[in-house]
Structure formats: C-alpha cells, structure tokens
Coordinates of C-alpha atoms in Angstrom, one line a residue:
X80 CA 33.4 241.6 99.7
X81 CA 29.5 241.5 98.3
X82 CA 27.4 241.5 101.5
X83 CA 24.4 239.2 101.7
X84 CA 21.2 240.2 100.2
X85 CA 18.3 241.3 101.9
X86 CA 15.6 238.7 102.5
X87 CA 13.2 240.4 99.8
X88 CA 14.4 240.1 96.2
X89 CA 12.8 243.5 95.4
X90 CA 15.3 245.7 98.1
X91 CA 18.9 246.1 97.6
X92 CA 22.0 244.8 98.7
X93 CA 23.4 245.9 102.7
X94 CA 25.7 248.0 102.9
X95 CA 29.0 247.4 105.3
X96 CA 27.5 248.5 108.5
X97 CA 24.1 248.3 108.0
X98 CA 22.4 246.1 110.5
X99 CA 20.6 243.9 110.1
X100 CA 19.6 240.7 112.3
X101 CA 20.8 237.2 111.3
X102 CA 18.7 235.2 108.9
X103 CA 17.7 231.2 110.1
X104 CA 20.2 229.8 107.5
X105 CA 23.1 231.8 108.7
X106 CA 26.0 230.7 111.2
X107 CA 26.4 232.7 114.4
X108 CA 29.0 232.4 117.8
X109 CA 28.1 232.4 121.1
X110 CA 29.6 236.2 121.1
X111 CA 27.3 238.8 121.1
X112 CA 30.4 241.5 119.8
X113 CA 31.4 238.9 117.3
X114 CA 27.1 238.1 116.2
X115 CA 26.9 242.2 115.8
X116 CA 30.1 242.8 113.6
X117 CA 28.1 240.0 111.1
X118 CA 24.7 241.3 111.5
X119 CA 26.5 244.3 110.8
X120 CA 28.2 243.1 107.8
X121 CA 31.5 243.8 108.7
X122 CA 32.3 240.0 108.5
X123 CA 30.5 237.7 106.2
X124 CA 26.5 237.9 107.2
X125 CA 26.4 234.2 106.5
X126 CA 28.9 233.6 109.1
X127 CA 30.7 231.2 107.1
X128 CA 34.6 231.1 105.8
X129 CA 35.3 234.1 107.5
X130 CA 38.9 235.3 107.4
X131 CA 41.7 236.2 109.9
X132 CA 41.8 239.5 107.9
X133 CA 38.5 240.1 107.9
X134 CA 38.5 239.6 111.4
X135 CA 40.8 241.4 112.4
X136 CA 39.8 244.6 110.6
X137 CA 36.1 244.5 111.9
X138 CA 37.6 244.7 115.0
X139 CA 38.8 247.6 114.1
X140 CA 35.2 249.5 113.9
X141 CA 35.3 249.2 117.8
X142 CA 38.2 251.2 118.4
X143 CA 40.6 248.5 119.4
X144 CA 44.3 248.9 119.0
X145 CA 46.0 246.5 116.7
X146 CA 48.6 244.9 119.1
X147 CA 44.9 243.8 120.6
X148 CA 43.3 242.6 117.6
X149 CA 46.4 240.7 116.1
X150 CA 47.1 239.0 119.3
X151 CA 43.2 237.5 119.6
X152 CA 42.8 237.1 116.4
X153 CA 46.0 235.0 116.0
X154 CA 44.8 233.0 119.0
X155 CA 41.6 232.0 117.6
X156 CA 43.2 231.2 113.7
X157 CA 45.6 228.5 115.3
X158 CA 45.0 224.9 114.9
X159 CA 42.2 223.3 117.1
X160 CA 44.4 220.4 119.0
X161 CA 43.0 218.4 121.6
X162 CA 46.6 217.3 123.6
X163 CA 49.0 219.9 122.4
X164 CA 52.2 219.0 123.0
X165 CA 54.2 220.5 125.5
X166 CA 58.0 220.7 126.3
X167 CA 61.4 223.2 125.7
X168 CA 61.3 222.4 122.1
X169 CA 57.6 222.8 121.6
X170 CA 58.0 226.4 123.0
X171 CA 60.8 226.9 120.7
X172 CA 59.5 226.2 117.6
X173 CA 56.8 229.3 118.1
X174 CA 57.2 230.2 121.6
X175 CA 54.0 232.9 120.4
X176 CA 51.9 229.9 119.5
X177 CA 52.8 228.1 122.5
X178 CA 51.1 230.1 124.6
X179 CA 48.2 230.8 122.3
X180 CA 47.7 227.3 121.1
X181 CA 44.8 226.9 123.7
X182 CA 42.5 229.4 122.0
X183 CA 43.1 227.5 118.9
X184 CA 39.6 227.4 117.2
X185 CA 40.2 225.7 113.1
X186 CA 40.2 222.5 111.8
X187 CA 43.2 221.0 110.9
X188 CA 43.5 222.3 107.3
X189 CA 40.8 224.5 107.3
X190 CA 40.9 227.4 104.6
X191 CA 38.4 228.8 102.2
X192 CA 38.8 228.9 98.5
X193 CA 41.4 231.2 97.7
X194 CA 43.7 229.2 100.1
X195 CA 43.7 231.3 103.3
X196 CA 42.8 230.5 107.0
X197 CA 39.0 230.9 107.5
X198 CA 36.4 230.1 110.4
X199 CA 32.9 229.4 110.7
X200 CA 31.3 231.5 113.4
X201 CA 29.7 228.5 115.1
X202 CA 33.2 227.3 116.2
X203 CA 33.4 229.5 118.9
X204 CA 31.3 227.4 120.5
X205 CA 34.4 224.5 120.8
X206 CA 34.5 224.1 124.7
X207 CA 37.7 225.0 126.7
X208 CA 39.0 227.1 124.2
X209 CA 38.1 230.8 123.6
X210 CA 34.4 229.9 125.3
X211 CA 34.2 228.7 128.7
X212 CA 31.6 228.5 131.6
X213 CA 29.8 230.8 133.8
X214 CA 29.0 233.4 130.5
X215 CA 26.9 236.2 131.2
X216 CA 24.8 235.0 128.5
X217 CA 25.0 231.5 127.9
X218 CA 24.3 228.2 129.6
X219 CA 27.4 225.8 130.2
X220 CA 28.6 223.5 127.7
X221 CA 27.6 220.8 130.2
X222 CA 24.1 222.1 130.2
X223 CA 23.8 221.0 126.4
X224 CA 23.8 224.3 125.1
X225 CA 26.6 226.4 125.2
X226 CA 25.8 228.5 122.1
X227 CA 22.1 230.0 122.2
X228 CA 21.5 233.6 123.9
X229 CA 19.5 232.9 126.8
X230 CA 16.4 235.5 127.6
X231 CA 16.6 234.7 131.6
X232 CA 20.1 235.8 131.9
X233 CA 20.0 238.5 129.4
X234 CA 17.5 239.7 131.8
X235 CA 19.7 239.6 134.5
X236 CA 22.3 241.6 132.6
X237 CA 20.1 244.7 132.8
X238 CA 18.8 244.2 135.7
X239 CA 22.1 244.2 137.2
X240 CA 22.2 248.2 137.2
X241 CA 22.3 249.4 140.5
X242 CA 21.3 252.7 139.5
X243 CA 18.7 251.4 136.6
X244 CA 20.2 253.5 134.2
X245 CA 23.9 251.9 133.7
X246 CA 26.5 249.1 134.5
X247 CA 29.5 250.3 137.0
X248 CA 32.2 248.1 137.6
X249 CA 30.9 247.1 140.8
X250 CA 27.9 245.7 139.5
X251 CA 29.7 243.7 136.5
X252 CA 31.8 242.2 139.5
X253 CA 28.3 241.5 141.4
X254 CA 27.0 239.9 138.8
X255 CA 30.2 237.8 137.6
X256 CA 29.5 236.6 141.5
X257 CA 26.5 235.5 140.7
X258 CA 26.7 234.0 137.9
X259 CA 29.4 231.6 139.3
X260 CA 27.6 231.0 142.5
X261 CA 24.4 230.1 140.0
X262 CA 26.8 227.8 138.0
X263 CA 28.0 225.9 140.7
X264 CA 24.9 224.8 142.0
X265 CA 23.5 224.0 138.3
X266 CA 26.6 222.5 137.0
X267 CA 28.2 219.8 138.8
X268 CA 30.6 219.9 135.7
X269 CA 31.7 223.4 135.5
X270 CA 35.1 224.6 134.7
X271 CA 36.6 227.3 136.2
X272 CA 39.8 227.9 136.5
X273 CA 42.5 231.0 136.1
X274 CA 42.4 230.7 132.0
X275 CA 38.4 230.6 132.1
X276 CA 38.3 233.5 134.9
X277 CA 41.1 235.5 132.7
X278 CA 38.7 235.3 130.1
X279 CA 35.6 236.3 131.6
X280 CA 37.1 239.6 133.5
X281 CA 38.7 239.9 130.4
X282 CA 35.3 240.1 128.5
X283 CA 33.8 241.7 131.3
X284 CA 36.3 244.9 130.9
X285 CA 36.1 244.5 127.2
X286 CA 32.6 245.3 127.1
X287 CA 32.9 248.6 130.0
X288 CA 36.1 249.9 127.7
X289 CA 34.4 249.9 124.7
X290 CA 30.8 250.2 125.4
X291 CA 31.3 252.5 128.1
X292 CA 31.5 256.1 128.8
X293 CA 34.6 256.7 129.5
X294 CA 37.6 256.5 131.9
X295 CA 38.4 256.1 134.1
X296 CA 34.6 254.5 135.5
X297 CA 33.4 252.6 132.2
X298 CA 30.0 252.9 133.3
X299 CA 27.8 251.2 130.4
X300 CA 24.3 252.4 129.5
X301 CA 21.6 249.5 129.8
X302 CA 20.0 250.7 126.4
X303 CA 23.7 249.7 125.1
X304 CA 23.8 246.5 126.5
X305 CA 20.3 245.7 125.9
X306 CA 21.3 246.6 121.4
X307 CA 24.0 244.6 122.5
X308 CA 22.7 241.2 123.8
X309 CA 19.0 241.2 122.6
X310 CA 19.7 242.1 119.1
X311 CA 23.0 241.8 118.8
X312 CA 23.8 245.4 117.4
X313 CA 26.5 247.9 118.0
X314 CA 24.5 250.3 119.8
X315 CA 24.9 253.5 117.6
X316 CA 21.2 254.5 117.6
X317 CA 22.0 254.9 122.0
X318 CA 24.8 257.0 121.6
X319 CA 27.3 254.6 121.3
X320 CA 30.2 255.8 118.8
X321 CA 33.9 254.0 118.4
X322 CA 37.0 255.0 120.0
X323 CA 39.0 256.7 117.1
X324 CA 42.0 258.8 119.1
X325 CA 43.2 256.5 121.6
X326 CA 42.6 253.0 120.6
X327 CA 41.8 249.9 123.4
X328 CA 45.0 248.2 124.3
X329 CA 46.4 246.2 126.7
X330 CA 47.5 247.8 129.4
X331 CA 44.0 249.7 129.9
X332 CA 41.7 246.0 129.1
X333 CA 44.2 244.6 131.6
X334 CA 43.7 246.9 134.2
X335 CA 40.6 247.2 134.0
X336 CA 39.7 243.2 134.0
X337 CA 42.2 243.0 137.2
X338 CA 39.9 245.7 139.1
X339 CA 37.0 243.5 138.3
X340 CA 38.3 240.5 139.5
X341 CA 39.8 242.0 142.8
X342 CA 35.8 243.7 143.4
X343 CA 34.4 240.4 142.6
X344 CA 36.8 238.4 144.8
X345 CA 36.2 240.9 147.7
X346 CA 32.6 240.4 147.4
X347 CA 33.6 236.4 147.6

C-alpha cells in the first residue's frame, strides 16, 4: 500500500516503519500501540479504511503470536450491535462470535472499496466495547472525552517508577489502583466490571510483555513508555527491538495480566 506523503511536497514518500507523528487531518484511536503502528505506517497513516489484514499483520512487528492477533483482531472486525442477541441458538450459529461479539467495533455493512471489512481508527473510541473506563491514559467516556491522550495522566505513567528508571509489575498494579480509586471519585458513571478489568490487566501485561525486558519480571524502561504515550512511537531509538523467536501468546499475556490483578487486588 502507498504510504502517506510527507507534509512538504519537496520530500519523499515514508517508508513502512518510518515514524512519523500524525498529521491534524488524520484519524487516530484512543490506543497508543494501535496510534504508533499508523504513525509508523504500518497501517494506513490516515487512519482511515484500515483492514482486518492489515491489522492483523502490523501486529505482527511487535512480536505477537498469531493465535493472539487473529483472535483480537476478529473481535474488533465483528459487527457493532447494541442488544446482541443471546440464547442456545445464538451461540450455535458462531459459538466464536458469540463470545467475541462484545468487542464488535464496524458498522453494519462497513467495508472499503475493494469489498473487504475495514475500520476507521476513531472507532475504538465506541464505549463498552474494546475501550472502557479507568485507562491509563484517557479520561472516561462519561467525562466527555474518552479519546484524547491526556498530559496529567501520562505524567503519572512515568512517574509511577518506583525506582525512576522502569515500570515493575508492582508498580503497574499500584497505579491500576489508582487510577480506579481516582475514577471513582470523578466519575459517578464509571463502568467497571470483570470484562472492563479483563481488559485493562490485559493491556497492562500487554504493554510489560512486549515493551519490557524480559521474563520472567517485564520491567519497562520509562524512556519506552514515555516514545510510547507522548509520541506515540515504538520505541526503537531506546533499545526497544520486537520479539522474533518466541512470539507473545496466550498463556504468557494471561499469566502475566492475572499476576497484576492479584498485586493490585492485594494492595485493595
């Protein structure tokens, strides 16, 4: 796919993997991972009519495993539906989908030209399904703005070193704590629940397992997370390379959200 022209005339094209930060006319999500693989080209820059496929395969220049990617990306390409229906023969027809169907992001219909499923980036913002309250990053849907990065919290991210120098899994737990008790005393509306606590630990361990240093402590530089949430770049020029022998999968991402959640819930 052409990638999008630099904002000068006179300079070439960006390459695939080139960064290069997000222009006021393109889309973006309320991901930071997802905002760096298009400032990175590795999904349309413009943020617009981006595949499952091409999804899917920038996913791959993390070091995730493909069970992994094919399982969230096939979550997010479903159907947006309000009231899905529920019921034996619901869960028959695509007992896959039926678990799924909540993280359900596209418009009924929704494909780009040559006829296949697409999304816009700025659908990840649709409440309740893939994003949900108390994000490191983000204010509440309820708060009006569930989409923009927000400096204050970013701040907070790394700050939340307790060494200075890098995130352990103790301190992602800490601040997961404190995010929620924050969110419950600025959000009388807020929503959080097993699905939207599966899904923060989730991205919690997601971040550690792939940004980190290694099992089996994950520990996650700030200068990574700082490329990673202030400018919304893989953080290459810190050190950071891709996992290329053994791939993120499920049993380690699981494990390693459970061991956050169990910290956090002891810290209470």
């Amino acid at each position: 796919m052409a990638t999008k022209q630099n904002p000068s005339e006179n300079t070439p094209p960006l390459q695939k993997g080139q960064y290069h930060p997000s222009l006021p006319t393109d889309i973006r999500s309320p991901c930071p991972i997802v905002n760096a693989l298009a400032n990175h080209g590795y999904i349309p820059r413009d943020g617009r009519n981006v595949s499952y496929d091409e999804i899917k395969a920038a996913m791959s220049q993390l070091g995730v495993a493909s069970t992994v990617r094919a399982t969230l990306t096939y979550g997010s390409y479903l159907e947006h539906i309000d009231n899905p229906p529920t019921g034996f023969w619901a869960f028959l027809s695509n007992p896959f989908a039926y678990f799924l169907r909540q993280l359900g992001l596209r418009n009924h219909g929704q494909l780009d030209s040559r006829g296949k499923k697409c999304l816009n980036l700025d659908q990840l913002n649709r409440h309740g399904a893939v994003e949900h309250d108390v994000s490191l990053s983000r204010r509440d849907f309820a708060q009006g703005d569930n989409h923009t990065k927000q400096e204050d919290l970013i701040a907070e991210i790394l700050g939340a070193a307790s060494d200075g120098k890098a995130l352990t899994t103790e301190d992602f737990a800490k601040l997961r704590q404190q995010r929620l008790a924050q969110q419950k005393k600025d959000n009388p509306e807020l929503v959080f629940g097993s699905m939207q606590q599966a899904l923060a630990y989730g991205e919690s361990a997601f971040i550690q397992t792939i940004f980190g240093m290694g099992y089996p402590k994950y520990n996650v530089p700030v200068d990574r997370l700082k490329a990673l949430f202030e400018d919304e770049r893989l953080p290459r020029e810190e050190g950071w390379k891709p996992r290329r022998w053994l791939h993120l999968g499920f049993l380690e991402l699981t494990a390693q959200s459970s061991k956050i959640k169990k910290i956090a819930e002891r810290m209470g």
